[in-house]
Tab-separated table of C-alpha atoms in Angstrom:
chain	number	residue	atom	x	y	z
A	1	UNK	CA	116.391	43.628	83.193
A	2	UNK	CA	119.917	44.449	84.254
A	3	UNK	CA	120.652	45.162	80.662
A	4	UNK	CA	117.775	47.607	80.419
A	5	UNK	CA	118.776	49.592	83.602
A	6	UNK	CA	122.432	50.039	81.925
A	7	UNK	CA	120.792	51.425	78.542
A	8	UNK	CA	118.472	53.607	80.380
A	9	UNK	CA	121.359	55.093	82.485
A	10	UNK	CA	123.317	55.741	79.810
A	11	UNK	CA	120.868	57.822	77.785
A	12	UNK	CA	120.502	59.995	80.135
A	13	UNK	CA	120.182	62.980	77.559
A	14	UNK	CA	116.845	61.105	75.922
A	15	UNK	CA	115.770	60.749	80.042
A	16	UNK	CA	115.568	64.195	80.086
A	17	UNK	CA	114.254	64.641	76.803
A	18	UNK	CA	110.943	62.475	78.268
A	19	UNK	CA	110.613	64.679	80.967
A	20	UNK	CA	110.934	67.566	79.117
A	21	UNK	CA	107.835	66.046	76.412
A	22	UNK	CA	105.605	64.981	79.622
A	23	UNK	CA	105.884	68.395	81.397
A	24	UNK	CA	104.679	69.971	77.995
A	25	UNK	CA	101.967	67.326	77.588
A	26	UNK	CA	101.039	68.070	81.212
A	27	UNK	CA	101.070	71.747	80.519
A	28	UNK	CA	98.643	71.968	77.250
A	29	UNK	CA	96.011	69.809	79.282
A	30	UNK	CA	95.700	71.924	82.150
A	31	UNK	CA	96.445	74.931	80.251
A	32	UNK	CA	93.635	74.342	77.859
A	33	UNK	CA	91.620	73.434	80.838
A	34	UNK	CA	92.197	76.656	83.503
A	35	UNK	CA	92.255	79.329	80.893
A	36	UNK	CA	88.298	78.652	80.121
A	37	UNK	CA	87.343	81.704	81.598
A	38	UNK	CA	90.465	83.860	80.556
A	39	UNK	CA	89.280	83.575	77.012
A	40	UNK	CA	85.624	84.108	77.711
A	41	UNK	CA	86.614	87.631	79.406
A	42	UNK	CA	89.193	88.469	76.864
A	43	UNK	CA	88.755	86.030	73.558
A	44	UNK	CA	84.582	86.235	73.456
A	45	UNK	CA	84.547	82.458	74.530
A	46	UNK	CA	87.616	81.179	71.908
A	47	UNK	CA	89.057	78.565	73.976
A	48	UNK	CA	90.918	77.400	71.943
A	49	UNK	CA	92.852	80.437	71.447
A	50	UNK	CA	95.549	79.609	74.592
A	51	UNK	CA	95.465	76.198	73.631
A	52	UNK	CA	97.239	77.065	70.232
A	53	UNK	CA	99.329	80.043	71.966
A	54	UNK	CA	100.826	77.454	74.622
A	55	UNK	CA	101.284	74.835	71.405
A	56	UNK	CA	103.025	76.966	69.907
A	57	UNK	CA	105.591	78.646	72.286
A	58	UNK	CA	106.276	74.721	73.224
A	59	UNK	CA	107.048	73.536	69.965
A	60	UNK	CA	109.591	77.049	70.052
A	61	UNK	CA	111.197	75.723	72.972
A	62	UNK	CA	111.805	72.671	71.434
A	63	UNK	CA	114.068	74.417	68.585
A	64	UNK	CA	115.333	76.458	71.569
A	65	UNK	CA	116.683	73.527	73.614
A	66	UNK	CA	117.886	71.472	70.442
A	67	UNK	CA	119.610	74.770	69.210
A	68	UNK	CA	121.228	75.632	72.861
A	69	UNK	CA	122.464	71.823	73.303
A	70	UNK	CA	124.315	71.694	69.915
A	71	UNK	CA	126.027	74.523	71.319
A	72	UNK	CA	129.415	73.165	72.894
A	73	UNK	CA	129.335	74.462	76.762
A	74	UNK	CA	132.914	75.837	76.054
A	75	UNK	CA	130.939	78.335	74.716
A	76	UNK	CA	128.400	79.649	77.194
A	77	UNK	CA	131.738	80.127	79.800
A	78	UNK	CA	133.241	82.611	77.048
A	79	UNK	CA	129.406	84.900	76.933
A	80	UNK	CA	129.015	84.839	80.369
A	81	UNK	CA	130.403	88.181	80.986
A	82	UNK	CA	129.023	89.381	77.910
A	83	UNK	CA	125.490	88.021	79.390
A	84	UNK	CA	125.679	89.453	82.484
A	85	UNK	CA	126.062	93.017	81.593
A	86	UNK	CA	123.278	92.778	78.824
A	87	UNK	CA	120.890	91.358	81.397
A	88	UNK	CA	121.932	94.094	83.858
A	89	UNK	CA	121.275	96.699	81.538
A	90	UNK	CA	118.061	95.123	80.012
A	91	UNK	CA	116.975	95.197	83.669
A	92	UNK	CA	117.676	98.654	84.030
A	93	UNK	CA	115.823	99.557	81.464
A	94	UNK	CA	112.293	97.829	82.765
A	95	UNK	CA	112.849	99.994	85.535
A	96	UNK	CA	113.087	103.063	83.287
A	97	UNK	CA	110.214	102.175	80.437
A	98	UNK	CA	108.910	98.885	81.722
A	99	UNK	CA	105.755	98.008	81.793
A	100	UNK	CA	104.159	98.874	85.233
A	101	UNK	CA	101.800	95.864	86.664
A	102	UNK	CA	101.064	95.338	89.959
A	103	UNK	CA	103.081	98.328	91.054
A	104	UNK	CA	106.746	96.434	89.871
A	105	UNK	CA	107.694	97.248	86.299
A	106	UNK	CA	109.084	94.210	85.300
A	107	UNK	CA	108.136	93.589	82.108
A	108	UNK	CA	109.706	95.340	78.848
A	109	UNK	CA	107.172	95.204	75.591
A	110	UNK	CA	109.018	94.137	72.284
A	111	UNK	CA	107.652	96.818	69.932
A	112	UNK	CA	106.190	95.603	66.801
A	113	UNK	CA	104.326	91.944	68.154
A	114	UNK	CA	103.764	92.939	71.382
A	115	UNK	CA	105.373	90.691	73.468
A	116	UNK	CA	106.374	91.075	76.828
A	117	UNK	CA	109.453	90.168	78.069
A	118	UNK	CA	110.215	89.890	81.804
A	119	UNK	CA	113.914	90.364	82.167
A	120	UNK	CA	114.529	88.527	85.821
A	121	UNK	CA	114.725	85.114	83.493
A	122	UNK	CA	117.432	86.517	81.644
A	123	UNK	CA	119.180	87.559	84.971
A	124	UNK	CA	118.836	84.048	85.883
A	125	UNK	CA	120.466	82.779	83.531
A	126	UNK	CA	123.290	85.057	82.479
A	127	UNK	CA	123.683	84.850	86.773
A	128	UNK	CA	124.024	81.749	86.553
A	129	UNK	CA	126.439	81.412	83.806
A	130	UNK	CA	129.034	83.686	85.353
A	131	UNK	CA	129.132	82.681	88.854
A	132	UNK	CA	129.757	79.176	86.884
A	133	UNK	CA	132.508	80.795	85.294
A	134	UNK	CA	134.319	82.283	88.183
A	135	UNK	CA	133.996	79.572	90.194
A	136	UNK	CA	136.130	76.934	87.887
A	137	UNK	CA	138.067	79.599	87.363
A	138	UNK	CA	139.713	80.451	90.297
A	139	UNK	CA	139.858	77.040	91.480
A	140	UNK	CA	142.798	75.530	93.640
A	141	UNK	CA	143.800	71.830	94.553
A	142	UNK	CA	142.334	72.941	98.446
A	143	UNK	CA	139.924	75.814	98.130
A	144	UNK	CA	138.390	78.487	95.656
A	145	UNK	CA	140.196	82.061	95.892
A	146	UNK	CA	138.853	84.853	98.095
A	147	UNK	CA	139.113	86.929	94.513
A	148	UNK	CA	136.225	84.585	93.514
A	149	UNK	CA	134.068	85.345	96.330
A	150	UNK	CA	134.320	89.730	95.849
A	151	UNK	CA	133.487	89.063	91.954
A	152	UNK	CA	130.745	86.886	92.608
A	153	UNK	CA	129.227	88.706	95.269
A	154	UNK	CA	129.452	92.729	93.500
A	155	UNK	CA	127.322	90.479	90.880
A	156	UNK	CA	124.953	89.112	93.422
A	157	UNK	CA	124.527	92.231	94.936
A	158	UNK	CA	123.822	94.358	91.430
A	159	UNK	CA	121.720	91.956	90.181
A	160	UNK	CA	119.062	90.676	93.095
A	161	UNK	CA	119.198	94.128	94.534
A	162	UNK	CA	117.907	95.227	90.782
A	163	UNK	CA	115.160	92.410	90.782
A	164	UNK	CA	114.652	92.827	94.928
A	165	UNK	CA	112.105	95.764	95.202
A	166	UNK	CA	110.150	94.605	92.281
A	167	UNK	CA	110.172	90.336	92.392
A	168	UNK	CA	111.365	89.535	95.995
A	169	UNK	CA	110.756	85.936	95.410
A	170	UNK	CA	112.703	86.009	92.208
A	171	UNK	CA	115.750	87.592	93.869
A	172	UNK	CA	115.319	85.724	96.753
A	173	UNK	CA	115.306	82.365	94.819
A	174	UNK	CA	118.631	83.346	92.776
A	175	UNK	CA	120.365	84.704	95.512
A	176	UNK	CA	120.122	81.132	97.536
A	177	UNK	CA	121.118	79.275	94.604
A	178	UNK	CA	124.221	81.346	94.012
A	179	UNK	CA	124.689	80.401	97.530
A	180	UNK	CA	124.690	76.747	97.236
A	181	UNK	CA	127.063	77.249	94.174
A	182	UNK	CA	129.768	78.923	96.283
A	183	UNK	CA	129.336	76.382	99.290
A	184	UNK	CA	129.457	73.984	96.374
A	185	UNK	CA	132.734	75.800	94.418
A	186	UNK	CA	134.402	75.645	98.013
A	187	UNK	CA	134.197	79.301	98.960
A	188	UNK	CA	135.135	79.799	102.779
A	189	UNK	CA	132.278	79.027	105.256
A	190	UNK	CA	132.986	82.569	106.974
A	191	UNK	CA	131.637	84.433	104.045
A	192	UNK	CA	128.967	82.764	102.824
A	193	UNK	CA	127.666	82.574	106.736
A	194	UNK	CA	128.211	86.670	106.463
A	195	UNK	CA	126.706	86.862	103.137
A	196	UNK	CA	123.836	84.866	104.413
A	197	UNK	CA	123.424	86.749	107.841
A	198	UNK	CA	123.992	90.401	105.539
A	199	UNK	CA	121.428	89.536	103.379
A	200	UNK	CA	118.617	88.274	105.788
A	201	UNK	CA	119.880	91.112	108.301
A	202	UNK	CA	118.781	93.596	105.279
A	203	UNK	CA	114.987	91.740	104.449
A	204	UNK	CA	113.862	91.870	108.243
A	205	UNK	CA	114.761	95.717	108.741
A	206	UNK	CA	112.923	96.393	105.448
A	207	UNK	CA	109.902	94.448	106.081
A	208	UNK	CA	110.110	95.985	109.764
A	209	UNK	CA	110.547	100.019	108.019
A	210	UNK	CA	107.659	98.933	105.161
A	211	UNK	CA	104.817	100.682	107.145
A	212	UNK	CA	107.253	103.911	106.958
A	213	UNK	CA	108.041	103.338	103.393
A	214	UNK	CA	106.161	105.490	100.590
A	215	UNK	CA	104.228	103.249	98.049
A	216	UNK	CA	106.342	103.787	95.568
A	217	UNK	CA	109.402	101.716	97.245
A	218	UNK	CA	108.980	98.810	95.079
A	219	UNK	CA	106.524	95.813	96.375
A	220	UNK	CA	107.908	95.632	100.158
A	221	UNK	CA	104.532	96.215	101.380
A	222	UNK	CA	103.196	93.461	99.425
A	223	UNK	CA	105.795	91.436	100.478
A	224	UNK	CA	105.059	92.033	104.038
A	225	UNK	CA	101.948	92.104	104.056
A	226	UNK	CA	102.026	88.080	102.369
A	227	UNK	CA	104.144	86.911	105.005
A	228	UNK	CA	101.880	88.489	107.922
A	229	UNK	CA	98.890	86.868	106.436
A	230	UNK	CA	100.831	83.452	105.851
A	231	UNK	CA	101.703	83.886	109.587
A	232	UNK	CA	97.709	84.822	110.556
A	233	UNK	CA	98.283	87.736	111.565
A	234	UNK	CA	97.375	90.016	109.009
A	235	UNK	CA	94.539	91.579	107.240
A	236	UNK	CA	91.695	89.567	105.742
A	237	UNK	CA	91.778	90.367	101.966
A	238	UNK	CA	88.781	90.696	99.860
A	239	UNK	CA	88.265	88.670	96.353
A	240	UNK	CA	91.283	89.913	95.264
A	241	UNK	CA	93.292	89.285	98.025
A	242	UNK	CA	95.699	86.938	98.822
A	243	UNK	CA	93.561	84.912	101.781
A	244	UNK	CA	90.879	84.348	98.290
A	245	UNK	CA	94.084	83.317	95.999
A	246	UNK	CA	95.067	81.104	99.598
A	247	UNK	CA	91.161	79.188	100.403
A	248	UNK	CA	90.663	78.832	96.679
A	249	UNK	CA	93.073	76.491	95.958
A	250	UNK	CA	92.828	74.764	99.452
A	251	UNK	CA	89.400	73.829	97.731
A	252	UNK	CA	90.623	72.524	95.003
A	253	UNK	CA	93.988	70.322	96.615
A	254	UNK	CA	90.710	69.055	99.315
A	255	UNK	CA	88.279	68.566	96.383
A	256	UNK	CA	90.485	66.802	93.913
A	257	UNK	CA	91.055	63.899	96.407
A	258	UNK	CA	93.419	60.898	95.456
A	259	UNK	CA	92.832	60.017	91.533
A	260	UNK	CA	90.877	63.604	90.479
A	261	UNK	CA	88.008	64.378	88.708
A	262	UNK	CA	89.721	64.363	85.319
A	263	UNK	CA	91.132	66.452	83.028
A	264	UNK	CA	89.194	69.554	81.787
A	265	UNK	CA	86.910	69.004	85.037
A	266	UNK	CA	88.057	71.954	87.645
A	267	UNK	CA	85.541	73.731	89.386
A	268	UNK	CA	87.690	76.131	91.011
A	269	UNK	CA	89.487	76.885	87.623
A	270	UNK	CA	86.507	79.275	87.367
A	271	UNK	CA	86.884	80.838	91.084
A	272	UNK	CA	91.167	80.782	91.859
A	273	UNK	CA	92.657	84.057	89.916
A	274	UNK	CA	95.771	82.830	87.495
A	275	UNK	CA	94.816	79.373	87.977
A	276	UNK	CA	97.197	78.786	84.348
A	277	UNK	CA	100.174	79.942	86.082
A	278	UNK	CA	100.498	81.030	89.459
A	279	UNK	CA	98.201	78.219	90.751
A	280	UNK	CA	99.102	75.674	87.953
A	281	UNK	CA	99.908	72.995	90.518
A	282	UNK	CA	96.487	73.211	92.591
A	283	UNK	CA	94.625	73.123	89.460
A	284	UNK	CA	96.590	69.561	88.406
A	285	UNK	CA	96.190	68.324	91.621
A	286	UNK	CA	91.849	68.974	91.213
A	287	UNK	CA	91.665	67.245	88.294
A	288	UNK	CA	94.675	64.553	88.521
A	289	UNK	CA	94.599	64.073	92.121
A	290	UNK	CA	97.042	63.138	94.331
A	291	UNK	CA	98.872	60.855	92.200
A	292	UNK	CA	99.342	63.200	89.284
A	293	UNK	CA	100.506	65.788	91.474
A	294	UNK	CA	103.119	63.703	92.838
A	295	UNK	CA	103.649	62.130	89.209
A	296	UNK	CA	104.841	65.627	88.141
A	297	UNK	CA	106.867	66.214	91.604
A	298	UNK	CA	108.780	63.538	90.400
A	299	UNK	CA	109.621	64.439	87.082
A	300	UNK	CA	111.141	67.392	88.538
A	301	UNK	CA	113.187	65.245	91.446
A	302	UNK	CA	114.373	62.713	88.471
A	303	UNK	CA	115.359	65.744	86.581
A	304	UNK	CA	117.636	66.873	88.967
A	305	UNK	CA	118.858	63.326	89.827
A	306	UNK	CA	119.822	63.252	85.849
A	307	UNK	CA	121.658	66.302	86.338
A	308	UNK	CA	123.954	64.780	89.244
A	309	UNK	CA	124.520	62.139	87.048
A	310	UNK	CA	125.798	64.111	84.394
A	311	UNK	CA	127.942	66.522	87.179
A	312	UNK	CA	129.415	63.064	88.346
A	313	UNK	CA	130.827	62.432	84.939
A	314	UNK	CA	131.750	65.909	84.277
A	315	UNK	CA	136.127	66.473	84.294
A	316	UNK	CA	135.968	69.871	84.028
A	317	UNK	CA	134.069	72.681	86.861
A	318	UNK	CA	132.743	74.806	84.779
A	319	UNK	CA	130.046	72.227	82.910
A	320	UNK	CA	129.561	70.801	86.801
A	321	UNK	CA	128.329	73.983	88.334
A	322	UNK	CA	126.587	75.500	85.227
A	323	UNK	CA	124.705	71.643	85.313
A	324	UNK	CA	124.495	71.854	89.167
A	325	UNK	CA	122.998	75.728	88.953
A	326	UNK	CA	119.916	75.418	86.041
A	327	UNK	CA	118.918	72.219	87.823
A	328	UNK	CA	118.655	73.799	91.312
A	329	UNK	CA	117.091	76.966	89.366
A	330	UNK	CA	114.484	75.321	87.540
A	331	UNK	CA	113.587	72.588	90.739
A	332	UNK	CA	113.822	74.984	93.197
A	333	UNK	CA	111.162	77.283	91.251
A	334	UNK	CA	109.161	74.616	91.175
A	335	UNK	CA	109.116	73.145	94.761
A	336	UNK	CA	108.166	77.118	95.643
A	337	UNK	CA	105.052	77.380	92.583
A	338	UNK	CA	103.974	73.405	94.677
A	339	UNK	CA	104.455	74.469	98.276
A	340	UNK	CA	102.373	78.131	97.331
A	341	UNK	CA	99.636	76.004	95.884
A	342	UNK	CA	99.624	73.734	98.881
A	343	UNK	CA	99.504	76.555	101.464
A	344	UNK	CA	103.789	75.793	102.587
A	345	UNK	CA	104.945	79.196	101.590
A	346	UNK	CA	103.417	82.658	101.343
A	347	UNK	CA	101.661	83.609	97.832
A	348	UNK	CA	105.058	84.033	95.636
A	349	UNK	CA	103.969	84.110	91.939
A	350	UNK	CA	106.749	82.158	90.547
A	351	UNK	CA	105.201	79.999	87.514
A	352	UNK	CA	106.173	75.880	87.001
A	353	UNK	CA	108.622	75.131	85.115
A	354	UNK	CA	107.788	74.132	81.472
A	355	UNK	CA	103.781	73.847	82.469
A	356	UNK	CA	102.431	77.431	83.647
A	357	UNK	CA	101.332	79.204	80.684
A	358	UNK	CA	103.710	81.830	79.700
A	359	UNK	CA	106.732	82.906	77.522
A	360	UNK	CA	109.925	84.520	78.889
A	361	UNK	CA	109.571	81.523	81.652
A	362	UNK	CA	109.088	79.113	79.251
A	363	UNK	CA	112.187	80.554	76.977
A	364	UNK	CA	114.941	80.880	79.394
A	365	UNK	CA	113.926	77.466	81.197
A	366	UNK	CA	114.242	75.719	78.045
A	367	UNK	CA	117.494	77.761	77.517
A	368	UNK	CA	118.622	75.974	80.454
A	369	UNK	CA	118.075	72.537	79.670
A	370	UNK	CA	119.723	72.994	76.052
A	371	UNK	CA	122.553	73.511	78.235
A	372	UNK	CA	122.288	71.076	80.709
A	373	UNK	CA	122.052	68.689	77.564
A	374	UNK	CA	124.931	70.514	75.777
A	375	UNK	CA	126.985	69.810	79.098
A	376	UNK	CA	125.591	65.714	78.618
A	377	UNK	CA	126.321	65.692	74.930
A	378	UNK	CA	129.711	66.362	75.801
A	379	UNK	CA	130.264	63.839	78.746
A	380	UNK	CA	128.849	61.469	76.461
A	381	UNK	CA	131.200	62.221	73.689
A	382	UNK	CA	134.169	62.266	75.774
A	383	UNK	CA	132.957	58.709	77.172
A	384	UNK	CA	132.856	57.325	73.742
A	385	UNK	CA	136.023	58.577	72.817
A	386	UNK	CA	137.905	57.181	76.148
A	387	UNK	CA	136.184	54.033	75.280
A	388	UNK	CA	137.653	53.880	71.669
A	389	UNK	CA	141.282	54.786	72.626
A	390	UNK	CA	140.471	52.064	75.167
């Protein structure tokens, strides 16, 4: 047994690699499952027809992460700049020709097949990926440099104000995680506690000033108006509303009870709007129950324990915050998707990792772990080659 513990810790890579094939697994049952009236409305009853699409953007991110994790990390520090300002400008541009939907134009259409890309995930990443970069590099034996803190910050600021007004929890989301890297990279207390105070000083005036805003100031009023409800306090909504989205899938957490009623038998699949993304998780836990739900919570919590492995073992900062950044990214998105299906958190619309149905999500999150691996291909390699000279 102690043998087999020792193996299994040592492959960490093929760890993730199983969570990575159960999440996807995971995501073509209940995908297949909760888009059953999708395709009747838009596919005249094909239902198979998102079953194939999902198959077939997952087997993509397969050759995504086994492309992005033959990639030495060495390189991803040298394009982070070069990232940053093309997801700046790509971001830009939604707001100039994006596609408009639900009063945010996120979304950019790739002429020719049609598919739209939602340039936040990009801005995720490439955010990522720098504030990785500038933290290892102006590293001292006692502290990071206060230079670090202005660079990182201007990029903070460009970037999550960009995404603010149109994906609040999007920006919001980044913005903490950038956070956590600086505490992490050792950035003085005194400005991330300003930075902090700044930022939330900024979202209570707005949300206070939203009732004065015009309509067109981004999705502020939506944003308000989510939190008010969360709180009781505001407006019952109507089918489409967010109090509808809210009792729906308190339904179907109640109704799936401890073991489920199977796979491919929701009820409220048919009743919950974007029950193959938004509401992914209350849909598993209806038909898995209880103990798939907290099956999949812990894929994502041994995902992120893999990662501190592989920071532990890291000798170099960048790889350790670039590991220590996409695992808090891709987690963190999916404790939010969990706690909105189980009523925690106001309505957010952030998807679950690797299982909503989707593409520029699924993409960019498998862009992520291709470099998480790349960063434990490397360890690993290193380890090996210490233990030869040895």
């Amino acid at each position: 047994m102690g043998r087999f513990i020792s193996n299994f810790k040592l492959q960490g890579d093929k760890v993730i690699w199983i969570i990575i094939f159960l999440l996807s697994i995971i995501s073509l049952l209940v995908v297949y499952s909760s888009t059953g009236t999708l395709a009747y409305k838009v596919k005249g009853g094909n239902t198979s027809y998102f079953f194939i699409k999902q198959l077939v953007l997952l087997l993509g991110c397969y050759f995504i992460i086994w492309v992005t994790h033959k990639i030495p990390y060495k390189h991803y520090s040298s394009w982070a700049n070069m990232g940053l300002f093309i997801a700046i400008g790509m971001l830009l541009l939604a707001k100039i020709v994006g596609v408009n939907l639900n009063q945010a134009s996120r979304w950019i259409t790739i002429p020719g097949i049609g598919f739209n890309f939602q340039p936040s995930e990009l801005a995720k990443l490439a955010l990522i990926l720098f504030v990785s970069r500038i933290l290892s590099k102006f590293q001292t034996d006692r502290e990071c440099q206060k230079e670090a803190f202005w660079k990182i910050i201007a990029a903070i600021g460009v970037v999550c104000g960009i995404i603010f007004l149109d994906d609040f929890s999007t920006s919001a989301l980044l913005g903490g995680i950038c956070l956590m890297l600086m505490f992490i990279g050792r950035i003085a207390a005194k400005y991330l506690l300003g930075t902090f105070g700044a930022g939330l000083g900024l979202i209570i005036i707005l949300l206070i000033i939203a009732p004065f805003l015009p309509n067109s100031f981004g999705r502020i009023h939506t944003v308000r108006n989510r939190i008010l409800n969360f709180a009781g306090i505001g407006e019952k909504k109507t089918d489409d509303g967010r109090n509808y989205q809210v009792d729906q899938a308190k339904i179907a957490v109640v109704s799936g009870g401890i073991i489920g009623k199977g796979p491919g038998n929701s009820d409220q699949r048919n009743f919950l709007p974007h029950p193959y993304s938004d509401f992914i998780y209350a849909i598993i836990l209806e038909e898995l129950g209880w103990f798939g739900g907290f099956g999949i919570l812990a894929l994502y919590l041994f995902l992120i324990y893999r990662a501190g492995s592989i920071v532990r073992k890291c000798d170099r900062t960048f790889p350790a915050f670039l590991v220590i950044g996409l695992s808090l990214s891709i987690v963190a998105q999916a404790l939010t998707n969990m706690a909105v299906s189980v009523n925690l958190i106001p309505v957010t619309g952030q998807p679950l990792p690797l299982v909503s149905m989707g593409g520029t999500s699924l993409i960019f999150t498998s862009a992520a772990l291709g470099m998480i691996l790349s960063v434990s291909r490397s360890v690993k390699e290193q380890e090996e080659l210490n233990h030869a000279e040895d």
